[in-house]
Short mmCIF file of C-alpha atoms and ligand atoms in Angstrom, two decimals:
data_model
loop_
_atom_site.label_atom_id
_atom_site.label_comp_id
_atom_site.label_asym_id
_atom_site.label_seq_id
_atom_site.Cartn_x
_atom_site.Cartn_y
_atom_site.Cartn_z
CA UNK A 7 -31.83 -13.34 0.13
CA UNK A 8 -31.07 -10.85 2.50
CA UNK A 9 -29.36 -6.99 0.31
CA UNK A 10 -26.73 -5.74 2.79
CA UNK A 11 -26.57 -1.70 1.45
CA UNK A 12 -24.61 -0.85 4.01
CA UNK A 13 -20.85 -0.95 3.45
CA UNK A 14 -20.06 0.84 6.93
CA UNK A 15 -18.57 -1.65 9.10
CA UNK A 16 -17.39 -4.44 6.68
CA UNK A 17 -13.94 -3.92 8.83
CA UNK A 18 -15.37 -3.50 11.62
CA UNK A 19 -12.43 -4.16 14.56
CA UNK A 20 -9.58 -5.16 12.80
CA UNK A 21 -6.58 -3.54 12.95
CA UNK A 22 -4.96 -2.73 9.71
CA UNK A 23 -1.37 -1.15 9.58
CA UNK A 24 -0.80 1.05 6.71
CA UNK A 25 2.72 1.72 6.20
CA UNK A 26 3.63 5.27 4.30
CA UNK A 27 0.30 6.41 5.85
CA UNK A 28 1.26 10.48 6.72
CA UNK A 29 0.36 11.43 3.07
CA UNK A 30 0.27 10.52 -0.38
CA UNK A 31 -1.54 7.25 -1.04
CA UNK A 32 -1.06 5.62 2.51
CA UNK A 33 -3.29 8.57 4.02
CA UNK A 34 -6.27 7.88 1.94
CA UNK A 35 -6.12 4.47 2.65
CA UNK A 36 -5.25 4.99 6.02
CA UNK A 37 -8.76 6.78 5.91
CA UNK A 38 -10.79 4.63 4.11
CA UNK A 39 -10.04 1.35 5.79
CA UNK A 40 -11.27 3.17 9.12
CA UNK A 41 -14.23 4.71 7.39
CA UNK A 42 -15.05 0.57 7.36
CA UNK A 43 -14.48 0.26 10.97
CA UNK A 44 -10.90 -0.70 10.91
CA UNK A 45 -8.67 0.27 13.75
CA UNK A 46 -5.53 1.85 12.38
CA UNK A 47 -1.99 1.97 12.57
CA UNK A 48 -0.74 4.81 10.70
CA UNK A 49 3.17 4.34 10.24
CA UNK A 50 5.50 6.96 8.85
CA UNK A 51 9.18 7.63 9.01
CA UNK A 52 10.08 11.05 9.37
CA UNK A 53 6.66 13.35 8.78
CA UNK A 54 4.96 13.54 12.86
CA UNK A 55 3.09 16.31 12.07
CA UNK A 56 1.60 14.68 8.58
CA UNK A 57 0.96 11.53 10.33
CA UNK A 58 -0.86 13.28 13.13
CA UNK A 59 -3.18 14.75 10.45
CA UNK A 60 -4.04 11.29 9.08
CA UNK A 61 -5.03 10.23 12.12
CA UNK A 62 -7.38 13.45 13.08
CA UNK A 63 -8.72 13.19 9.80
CA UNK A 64 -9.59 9.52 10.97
CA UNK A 65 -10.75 10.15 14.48
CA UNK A 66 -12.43 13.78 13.58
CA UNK A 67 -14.90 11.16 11.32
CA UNK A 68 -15.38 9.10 14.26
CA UNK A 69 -12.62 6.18 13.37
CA UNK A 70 -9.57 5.04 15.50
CA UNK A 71 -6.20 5.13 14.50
CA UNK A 72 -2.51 5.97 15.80
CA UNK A 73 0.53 7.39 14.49
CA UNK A 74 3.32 4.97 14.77
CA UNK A 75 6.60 6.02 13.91
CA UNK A 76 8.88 3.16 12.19
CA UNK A 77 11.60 2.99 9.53
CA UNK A 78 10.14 -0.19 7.52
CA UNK A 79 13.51 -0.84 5.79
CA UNK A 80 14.68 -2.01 8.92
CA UNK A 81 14.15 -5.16 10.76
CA UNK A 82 14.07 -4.00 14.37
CA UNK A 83 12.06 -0.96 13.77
CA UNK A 84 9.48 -3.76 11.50
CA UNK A 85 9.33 -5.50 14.96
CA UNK A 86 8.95 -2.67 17.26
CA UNK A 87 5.78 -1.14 14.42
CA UNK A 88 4.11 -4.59 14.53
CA UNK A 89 4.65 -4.70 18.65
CA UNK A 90 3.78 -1.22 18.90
CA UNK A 91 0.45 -1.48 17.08
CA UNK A 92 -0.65 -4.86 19.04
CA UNK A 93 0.04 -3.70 22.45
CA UNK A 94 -1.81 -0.31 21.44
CA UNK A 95 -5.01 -1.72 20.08
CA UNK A 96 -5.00 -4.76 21.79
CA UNK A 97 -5.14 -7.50 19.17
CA UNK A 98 -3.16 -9.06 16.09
CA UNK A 99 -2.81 -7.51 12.70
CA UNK A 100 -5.63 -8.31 10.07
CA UNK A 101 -4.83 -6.47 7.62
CA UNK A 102 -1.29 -5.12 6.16
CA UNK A 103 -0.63 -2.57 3.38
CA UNK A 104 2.76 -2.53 1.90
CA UNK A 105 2.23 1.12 0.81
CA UNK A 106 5.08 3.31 1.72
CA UNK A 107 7.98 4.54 -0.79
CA UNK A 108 11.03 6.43 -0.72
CA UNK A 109 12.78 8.60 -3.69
CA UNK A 110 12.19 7.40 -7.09
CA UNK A 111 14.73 8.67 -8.91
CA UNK A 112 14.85 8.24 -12.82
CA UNK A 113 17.88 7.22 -14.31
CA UNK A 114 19.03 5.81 -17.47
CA UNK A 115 21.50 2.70 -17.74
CA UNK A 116 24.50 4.55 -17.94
CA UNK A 117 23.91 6.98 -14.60
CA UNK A 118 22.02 3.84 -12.34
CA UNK A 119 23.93 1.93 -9.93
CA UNK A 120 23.29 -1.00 -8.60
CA UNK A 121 22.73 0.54 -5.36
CA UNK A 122 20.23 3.17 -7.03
CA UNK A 123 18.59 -0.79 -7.28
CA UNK A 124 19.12 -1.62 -4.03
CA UNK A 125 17.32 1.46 -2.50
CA UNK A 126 14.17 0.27 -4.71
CA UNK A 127 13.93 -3.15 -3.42
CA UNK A 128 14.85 -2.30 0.25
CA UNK A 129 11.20 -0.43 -0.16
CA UNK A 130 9.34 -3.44 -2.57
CA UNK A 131 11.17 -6.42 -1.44
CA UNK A 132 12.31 -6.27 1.81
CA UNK A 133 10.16 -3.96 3.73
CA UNK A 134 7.12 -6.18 2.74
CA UNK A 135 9.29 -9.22 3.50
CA UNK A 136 10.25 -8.07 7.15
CA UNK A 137 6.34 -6.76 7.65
CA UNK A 138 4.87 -9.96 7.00
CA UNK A 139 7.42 -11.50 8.28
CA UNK A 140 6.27 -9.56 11.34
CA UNK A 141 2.25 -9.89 11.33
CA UNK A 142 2.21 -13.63 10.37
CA UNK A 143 2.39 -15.31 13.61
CA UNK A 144 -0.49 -13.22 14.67
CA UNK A 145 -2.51 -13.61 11.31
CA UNK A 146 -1.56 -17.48 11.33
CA UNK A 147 -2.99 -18.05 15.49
CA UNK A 148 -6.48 -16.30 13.99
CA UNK A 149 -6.26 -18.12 10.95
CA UNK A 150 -7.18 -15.51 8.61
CA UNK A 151 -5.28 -12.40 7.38
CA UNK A 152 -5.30 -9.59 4.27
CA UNK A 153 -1.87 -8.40 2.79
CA UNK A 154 -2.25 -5.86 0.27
CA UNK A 155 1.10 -4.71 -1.73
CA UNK A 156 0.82 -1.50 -3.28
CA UNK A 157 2.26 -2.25 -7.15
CA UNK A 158 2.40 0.01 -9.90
CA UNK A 159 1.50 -0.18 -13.67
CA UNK A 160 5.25 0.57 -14.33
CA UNK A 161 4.98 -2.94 -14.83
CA UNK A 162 3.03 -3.17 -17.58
CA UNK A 163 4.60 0.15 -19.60
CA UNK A 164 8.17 -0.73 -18.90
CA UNK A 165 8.71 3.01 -18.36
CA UNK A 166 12.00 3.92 -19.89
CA UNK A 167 15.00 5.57 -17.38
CA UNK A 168 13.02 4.19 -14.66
CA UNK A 169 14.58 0.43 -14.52
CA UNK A 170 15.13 0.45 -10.86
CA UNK A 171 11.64 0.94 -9.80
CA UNK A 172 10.07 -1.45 -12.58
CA UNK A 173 12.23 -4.13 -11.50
CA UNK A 174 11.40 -3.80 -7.73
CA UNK A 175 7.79 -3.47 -8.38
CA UNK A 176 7.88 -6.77 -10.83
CA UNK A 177 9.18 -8.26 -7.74
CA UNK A 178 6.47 -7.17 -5.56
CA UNK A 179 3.99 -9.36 -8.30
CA UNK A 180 6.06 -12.39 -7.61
CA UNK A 181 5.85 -12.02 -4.31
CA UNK A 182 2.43 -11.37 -3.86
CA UNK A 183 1.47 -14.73 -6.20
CA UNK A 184 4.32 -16.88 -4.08
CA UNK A 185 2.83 -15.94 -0.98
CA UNK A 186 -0.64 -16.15 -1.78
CA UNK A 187 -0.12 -20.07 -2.80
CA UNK A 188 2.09 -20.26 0.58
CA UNK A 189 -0.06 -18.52 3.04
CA UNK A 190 -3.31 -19.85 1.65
CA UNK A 191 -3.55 -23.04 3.87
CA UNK A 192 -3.23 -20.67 6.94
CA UNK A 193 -6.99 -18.55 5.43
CA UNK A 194 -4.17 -15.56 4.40
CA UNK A 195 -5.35 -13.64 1.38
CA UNK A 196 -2.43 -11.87 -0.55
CA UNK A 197 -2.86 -9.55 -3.45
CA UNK A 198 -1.72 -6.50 -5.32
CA UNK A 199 -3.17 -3.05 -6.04
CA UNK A 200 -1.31 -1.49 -9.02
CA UNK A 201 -1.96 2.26 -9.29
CA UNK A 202 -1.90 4.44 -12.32
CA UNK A 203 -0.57 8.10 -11.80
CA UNK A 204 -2.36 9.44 -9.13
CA UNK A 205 -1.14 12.98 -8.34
CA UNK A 206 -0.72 13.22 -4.87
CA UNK A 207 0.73 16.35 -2.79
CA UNK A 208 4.32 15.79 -4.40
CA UNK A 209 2.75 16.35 -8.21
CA UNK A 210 1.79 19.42 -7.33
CA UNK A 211 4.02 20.79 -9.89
CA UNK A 212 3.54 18.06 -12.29
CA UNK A 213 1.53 18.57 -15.59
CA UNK A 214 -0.62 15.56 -16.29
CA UNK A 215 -2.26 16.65 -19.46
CA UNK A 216 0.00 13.91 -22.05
CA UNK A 217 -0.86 11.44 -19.50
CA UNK A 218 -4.66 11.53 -19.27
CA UNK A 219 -4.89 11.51 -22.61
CA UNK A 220 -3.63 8.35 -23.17
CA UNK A 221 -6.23 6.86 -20.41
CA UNK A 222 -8.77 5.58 -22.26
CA UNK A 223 -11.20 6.49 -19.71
CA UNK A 224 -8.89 10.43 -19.76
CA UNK A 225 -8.92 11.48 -16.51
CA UNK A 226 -6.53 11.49 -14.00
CA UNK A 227 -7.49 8.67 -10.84
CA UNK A 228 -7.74 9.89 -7.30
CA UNK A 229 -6.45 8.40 -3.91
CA UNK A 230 -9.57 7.41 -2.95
CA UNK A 231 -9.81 5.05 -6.19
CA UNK A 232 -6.66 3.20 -4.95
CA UNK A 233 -8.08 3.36 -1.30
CA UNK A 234 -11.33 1.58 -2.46
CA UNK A 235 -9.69 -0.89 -4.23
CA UNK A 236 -7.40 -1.59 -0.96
CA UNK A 237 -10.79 -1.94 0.89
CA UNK A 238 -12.35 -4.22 -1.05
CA UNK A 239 -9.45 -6.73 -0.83
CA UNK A 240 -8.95 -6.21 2.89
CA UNK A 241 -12.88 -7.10 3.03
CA UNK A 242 -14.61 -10.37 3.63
CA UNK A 243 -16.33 -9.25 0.15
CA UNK A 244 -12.57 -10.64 -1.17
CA UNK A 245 -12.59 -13.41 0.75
CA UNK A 246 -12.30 -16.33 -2.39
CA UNK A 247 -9.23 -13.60 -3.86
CA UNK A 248 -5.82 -14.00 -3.53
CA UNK A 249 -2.72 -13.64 -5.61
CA UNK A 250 -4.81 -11.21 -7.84
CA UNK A 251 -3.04 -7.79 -9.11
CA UNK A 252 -5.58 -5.11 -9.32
CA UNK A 253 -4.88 -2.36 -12.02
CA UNK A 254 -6.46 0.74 -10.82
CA UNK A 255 -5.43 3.22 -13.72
CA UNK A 256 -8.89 4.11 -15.96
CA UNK A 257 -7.79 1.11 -18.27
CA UNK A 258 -4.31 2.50 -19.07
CA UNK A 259 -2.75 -1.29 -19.05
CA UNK A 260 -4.68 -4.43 -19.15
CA UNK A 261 -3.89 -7.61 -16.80
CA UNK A 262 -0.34 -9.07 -16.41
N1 NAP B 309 1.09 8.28 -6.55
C1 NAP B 309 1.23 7.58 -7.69
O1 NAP B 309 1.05 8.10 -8.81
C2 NAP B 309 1.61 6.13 -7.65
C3 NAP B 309 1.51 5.38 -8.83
C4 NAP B 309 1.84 4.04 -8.80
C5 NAP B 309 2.24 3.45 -7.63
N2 NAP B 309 2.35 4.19 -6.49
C6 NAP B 309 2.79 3.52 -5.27
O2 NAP B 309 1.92 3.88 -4.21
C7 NAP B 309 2.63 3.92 -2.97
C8 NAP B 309 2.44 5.28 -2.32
O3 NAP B 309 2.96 6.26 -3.19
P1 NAP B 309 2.70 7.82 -2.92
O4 NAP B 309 2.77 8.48 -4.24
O5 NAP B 309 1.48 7.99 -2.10
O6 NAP B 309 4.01 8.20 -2.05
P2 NAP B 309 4.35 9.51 -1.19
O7 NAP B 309 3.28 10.52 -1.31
O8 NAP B 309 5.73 9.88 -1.57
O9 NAP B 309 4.34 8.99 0.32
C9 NAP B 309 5.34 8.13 0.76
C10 NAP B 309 5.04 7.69 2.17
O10 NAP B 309 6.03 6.72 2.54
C11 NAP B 309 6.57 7.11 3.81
N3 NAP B 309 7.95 6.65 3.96
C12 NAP B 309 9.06 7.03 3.28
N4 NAP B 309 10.13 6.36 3.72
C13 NAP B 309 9.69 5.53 4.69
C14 NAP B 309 10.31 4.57 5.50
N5 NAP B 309 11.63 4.29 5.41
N6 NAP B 309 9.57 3.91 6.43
C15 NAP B 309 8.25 4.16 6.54
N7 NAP B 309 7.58 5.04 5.77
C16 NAP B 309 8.30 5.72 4.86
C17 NAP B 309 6.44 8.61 3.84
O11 NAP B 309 6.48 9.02 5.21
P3 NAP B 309 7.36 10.27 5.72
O12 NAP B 309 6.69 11.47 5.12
O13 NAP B 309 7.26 10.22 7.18
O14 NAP B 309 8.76 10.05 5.18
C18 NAP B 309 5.09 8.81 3.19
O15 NAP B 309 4.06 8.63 4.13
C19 NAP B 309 4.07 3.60 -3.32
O16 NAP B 309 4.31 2.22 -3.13
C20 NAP B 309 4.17 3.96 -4.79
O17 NAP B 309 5.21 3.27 -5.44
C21 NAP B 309 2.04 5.52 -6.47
#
């Protein structure tokens, strides 16, 4: 049996689009996938400057990506991203990571509105839905394909005053086990990568202590434990997963 120790290259060419990509989360993915050998399309909505940092970080360690600027609530900016990224590195989408987020306010029952809903599931439900919506044609004429959603363990806890987001992240786990059953047939994997907290630049301010020490493993995760997870199902090492939710959170929840 021949030991591959090399994990350098297990994306080697594909193009992934990583949406949210200019910081947080999306930026150490963004990273990691082209640390594998992925081509990347960094998207982002408002942050250039951010975005252009992901991708020097990217190409200063000898990877490939672009900055590709795209509002993925809406449809004809989802089309323009997914057009965008083709034309610029010349081939169809492999790999898509329903990363980005907007605001997440917390609110009890009384203060939410059903809109304060609607802004969480124009990020969980429908930006995914118009992004694969967007990729599959390509991922369905190669016959192979990796959608990664980007969940949360809000799921699990039920985090009180934060209904909006916990419902539009439940949805994302239907979604991702409805679309795994659908797309299998066509060889397209679909699964879910549900984070614990992981401070990123906006906790700067935040204290963590209570937090960690309810992890049973008590520390606090880092991006690049969410961006290895992402890797690993983007990777032909994944290739007999789909419709699997991933807790990445130092054991904070167990399975769904
Ligand atoms: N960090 C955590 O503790 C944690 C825990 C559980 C789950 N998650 C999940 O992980 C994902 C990333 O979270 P994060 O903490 O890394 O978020 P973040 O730091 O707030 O970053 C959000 C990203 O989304 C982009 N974005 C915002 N609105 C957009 C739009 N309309 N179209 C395209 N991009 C848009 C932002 O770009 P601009 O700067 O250009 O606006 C930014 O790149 C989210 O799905 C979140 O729910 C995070």
């Amino acid at each position: 049996m021949l030991i591959n120790h090399t994990k350098i290259g297990k994306l080697e060419g594909k193009l992934s689009v990583v949406t949210g990509a200019s910081r947080g989360l999306g930026r150490w993915i963004a990273v990691e996938l082209a640390s594998h050998g992925s081509l990347v399309a960094v998207n982002y909505a408002n942050s250039t400057t951010d975005a252009e940092e992901t991708v020097r970080l990217i190409t200063e360690a000898g990877g490939t990506a672009q900055a590709i600027r795209a509002d993925i609530t809406k449809e004809a900016e989802v089309q323009s991203l997914i057009q965008e990224a083709v034309r610029r590195f010349g081939r169809h989408v492999d790999v898509l990571v329903n990363n980005a987020t907007g605001p997440q306010p917390e609110l009890s029952i009384e203060d939410i509105s059903w809109q304060a809903f609607t802004d969480q599931l124009e990020f969980f439900v429908k930006a995914p839905l118009l992004l694969t919506k967007a990729v599959l044609p390509g991922m369905k004429s190669q016959g192979s394909g990796s959608i990664i959603n980007i969940g949360s363990e809000v799921v699990q806890l039920g985090n009180a005053n934060f209904s909006s987001y916990v419902t539009a992240k439940s949805a994302m786990i239907g979604m991702t086990r409805s679309w795994a059953n659908e797309l299998a047939p066509a060889g397209i994997r679909v699964n879910l990568v549900a984070p614990g907290w992981i401070p990123v630049e906006r906790h700067k301010d935040s204290n963590t202590e209570g937090y960690q020490k309810r992890v049973p493993l008590k520390k606090m995760g880092e991006p690049s434990d969410i961006a290895a997870a992402v890797a690993f199902f983007a990777s032909e090492e994944a290739k007999f997963i789909t419709g699997q939710c991933l807790s990445v959170n130092g054991g904070n929840t167990f399975g769904i």
